[in-house]
Coordinates of C-alpha atoms in Angstrom, one line a residue:
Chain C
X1 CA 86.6 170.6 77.3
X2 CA 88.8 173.4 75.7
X3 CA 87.6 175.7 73.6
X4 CA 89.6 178.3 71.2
X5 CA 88.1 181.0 69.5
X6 CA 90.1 183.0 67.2
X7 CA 89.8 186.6 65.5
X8 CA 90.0 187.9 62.9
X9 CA 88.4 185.4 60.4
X10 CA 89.8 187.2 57.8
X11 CA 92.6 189.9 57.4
X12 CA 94.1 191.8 54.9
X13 CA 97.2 193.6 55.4
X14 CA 99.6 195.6 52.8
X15 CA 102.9 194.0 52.0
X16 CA 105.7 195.3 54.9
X17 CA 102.9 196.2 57.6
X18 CA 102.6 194.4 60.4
X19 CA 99.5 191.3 61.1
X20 CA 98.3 190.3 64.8
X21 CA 96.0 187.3 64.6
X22 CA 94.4 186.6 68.4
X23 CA 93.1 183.7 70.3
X24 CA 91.1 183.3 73.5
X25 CA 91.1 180.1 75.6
X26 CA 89.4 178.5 78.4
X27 CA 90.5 176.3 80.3
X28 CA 93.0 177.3 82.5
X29 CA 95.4 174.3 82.9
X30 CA 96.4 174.7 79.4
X31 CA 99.7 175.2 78.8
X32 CA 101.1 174.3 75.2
X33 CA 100.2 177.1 72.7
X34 CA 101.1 176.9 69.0
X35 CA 100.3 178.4 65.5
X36 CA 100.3 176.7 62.5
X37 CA 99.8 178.0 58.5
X38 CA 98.6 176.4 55.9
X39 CA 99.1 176.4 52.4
X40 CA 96.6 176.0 49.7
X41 CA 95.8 172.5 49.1
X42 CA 98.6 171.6 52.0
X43 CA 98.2 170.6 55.4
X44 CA 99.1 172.8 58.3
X45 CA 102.3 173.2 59.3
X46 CA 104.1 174.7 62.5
X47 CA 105.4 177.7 62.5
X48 CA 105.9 178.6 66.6
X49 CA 104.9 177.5 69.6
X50 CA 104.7 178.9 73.1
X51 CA 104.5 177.1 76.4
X52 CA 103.2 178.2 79.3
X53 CA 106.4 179.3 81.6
X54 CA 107.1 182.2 79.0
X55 CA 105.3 185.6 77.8
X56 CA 106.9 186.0 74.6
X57 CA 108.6 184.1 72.0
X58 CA 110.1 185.1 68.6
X59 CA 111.9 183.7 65.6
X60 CA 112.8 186.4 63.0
X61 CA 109.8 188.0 62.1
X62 CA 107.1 186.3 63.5
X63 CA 106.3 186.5 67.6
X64 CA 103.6 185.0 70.0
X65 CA 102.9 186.6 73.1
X66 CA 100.8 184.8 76.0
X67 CA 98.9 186.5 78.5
X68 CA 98.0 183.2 80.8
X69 CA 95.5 185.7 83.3
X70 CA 93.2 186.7 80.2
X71 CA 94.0 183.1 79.1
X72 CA 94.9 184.6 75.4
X73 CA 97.7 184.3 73.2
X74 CA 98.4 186.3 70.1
X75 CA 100.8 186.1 66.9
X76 CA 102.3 189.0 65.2
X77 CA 103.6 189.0 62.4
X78 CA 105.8 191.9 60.9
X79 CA 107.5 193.4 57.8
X80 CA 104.6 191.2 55.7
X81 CA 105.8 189.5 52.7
X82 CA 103.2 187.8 49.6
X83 CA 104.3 184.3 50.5
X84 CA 102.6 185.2 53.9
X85 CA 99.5 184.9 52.6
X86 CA 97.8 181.4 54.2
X87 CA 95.3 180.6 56.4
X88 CA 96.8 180.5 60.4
X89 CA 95.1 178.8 63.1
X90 CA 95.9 178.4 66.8
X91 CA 95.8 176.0 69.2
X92 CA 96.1 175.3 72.7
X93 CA 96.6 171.4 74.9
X94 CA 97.1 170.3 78.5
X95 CA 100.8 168.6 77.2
X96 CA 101.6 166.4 79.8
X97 CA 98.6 165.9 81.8
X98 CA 97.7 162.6 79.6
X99 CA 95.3 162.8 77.1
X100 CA 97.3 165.5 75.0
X101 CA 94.8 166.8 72.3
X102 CA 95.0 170.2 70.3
X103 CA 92.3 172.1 70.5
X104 CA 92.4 174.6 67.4
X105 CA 90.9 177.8 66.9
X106 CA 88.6 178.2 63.3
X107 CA 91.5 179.9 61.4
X108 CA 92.4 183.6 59.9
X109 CA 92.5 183.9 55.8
X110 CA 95.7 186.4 56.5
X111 CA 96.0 188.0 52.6
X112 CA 98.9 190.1 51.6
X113 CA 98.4 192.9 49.2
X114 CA 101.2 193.9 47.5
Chain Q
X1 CA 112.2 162.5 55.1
X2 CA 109.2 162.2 53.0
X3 CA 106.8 163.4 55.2
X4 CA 103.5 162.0 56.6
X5 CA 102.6 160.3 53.8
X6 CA 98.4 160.4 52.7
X7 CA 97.0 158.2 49.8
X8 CA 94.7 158.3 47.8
X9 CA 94.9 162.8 47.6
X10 CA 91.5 163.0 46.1
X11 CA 88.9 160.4 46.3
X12 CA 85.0 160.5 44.3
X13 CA 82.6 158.2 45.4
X14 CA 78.8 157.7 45.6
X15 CA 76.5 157.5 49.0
X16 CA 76.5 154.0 50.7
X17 CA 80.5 152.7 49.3
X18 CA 83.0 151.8 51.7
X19 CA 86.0 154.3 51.6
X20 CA 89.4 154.1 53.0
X21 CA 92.0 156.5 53.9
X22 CA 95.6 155.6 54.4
X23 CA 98.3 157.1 56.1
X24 CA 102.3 156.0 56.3
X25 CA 103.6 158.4 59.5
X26 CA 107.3 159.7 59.5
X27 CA 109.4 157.1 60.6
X28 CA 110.3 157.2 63.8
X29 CA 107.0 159.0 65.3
X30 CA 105.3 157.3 68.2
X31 CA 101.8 159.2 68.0
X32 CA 99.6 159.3 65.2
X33 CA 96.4 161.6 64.4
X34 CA 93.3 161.8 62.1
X35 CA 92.0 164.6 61.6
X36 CA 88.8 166.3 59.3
X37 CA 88.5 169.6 58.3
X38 CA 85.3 171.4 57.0
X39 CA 84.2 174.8 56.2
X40 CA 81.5 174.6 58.7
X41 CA 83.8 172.5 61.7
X42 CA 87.3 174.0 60.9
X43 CA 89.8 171.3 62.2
X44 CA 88.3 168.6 64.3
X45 CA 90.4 165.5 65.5
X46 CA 88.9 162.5 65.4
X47 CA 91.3 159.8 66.9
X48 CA 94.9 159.4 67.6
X49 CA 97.4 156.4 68.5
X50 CA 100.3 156.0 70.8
X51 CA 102.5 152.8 69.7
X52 CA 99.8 151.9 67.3
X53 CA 97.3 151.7 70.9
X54 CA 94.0 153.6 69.5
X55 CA 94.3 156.1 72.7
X56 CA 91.1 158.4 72.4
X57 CA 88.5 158.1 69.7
X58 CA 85.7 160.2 71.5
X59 CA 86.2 162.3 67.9
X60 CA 84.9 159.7 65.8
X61 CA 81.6 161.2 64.4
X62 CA 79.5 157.5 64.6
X63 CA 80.0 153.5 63.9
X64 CA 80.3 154.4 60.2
X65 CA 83.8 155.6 61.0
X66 CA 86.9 153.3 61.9
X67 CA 90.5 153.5 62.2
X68 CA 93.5 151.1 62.5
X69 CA 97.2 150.8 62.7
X70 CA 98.3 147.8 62.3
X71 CA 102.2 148.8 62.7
X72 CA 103.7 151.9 63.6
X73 CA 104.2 152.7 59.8
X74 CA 100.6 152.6 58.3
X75 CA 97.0 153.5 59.1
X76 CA 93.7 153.5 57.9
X77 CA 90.5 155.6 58.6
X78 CA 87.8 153.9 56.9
X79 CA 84.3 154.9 56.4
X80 CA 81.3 152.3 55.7
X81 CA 78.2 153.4 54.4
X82 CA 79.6 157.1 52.8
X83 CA 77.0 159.6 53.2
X84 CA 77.7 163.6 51.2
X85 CA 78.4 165.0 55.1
X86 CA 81.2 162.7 55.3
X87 CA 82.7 165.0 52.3
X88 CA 85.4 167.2 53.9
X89 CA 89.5 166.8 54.1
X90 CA 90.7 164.6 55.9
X91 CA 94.9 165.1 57.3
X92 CA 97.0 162.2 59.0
X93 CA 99.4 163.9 61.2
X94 CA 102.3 162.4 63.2
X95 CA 104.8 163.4 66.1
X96 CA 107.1 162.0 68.4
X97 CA 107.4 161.8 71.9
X98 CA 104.2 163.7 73.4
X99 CA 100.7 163.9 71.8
X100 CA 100.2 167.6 71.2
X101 CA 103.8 168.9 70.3
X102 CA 105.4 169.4 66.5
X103 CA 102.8 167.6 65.0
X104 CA 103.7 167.0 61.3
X105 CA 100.4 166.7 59.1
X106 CA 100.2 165.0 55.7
X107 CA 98.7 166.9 52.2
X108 CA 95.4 165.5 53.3
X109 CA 93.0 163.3 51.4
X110 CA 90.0 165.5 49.6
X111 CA 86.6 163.4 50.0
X112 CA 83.8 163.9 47.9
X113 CA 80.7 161.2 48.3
X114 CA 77.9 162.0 46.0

């Protein structure tokens, strides 16, 4: 099956630098990549997704990039902000082959110092 | 919309009581997840419906664990004996339309057994 390892486990940043949390994956047919954060005592919630056909994808200040040769995907966020501060895991799935399950990665502790 | 909906947030209870977990989706969403997450495991699913059809419960730690959904607005996840490794958070999560994308999760019911 998939499997989705995830560094850093833990990452501080200063408030208006920039945060790159990466992800390694391995089985190739994957092709559905998103990032979720969550909240303290919430459940995780999407924040951008990536699918296979594209490199890059970006929404204001946060990006993913996908490099489907090294079979690794990456999110970057920039100009940090305090509410920023949450834990992020990826994820990767086979969508439309079937049997869509996430496979997620073991989640960054991303803390903003201000 | 409310949002996935999770009852009871927290539940206590000692080694060898039945417990159940219940889950009201967002209206309107076809596919419906359990998952558990624990320091040591991170996010693990452990069964998910299409149209109230259990589709893959290969997740499901052992026979102490069940789930249901009886209509496509409520679940269960019930657990019967407890045991203290059973102790973790456990999300509902729903989406619409294929398995793996925009899943929506619930605040998660916190499980302690004693």
């Amino acid at each position: 099956g998939e499997n989705v390892e995830q560094h850093p486990s833990t990452l501080s940043v200063q408030e208006g630098d920039s945060a790159v949390i990466k992800c390694t994956y391995s089985d190739s047919a994957s092709n559905y990549f998103p990032w979720y954060k969550q909240e303290l005592g919430k459940g995780p919630q999407l924040i951008i997704d990536i699918r296979s056909n594209v490199g890059e994808k970006k929404d204001q200040r946060i990006a993913v990039t996908l490099n489907k040769t090294a079979k690794h995907f990456s999110l970057h966020i920039t100009e940090t902000q305090p509410e920023d501060s949450a834990v992020y895991f990826c994820a990767a799935s086979k969508a439309n082959f079937g049997n869509e399950k996430l496979t997620f990665g073991t989640g960054t502790r991303l803390t903003i110092i201000p | 919309d409310a949002g996935v909906i999770q009852s009871p947030r927290h539940e206590v209870t000692e080694m060898g009581q039945e417990v159940t977990l219940r889950c009201k989706p967002i209206s309107g969403h076809d596919y419906l997840f359990w998952y558990r997450q624990t320091m040591m495991r991170g996010l693990e699913l452990l069964i998910y419906f299409n149209n109230n059809v259990p589709i893959d419960d290969s997740g499901m730690p052992e026979d102490r664990f069940s789930a249901k959904m009886p209509n496509a607005s409520f679940s269960t996840l019930k657990i019967q004996p407890s045991e203290p490794r059973d102790s973790a958070v456990y999300f509902c999560a729903s989406t619409q339309g294929a398995s793996s994308y925009e899943q929506y999760f619930g605040p998660g019911t916190r499980l302690t057994v004693t």
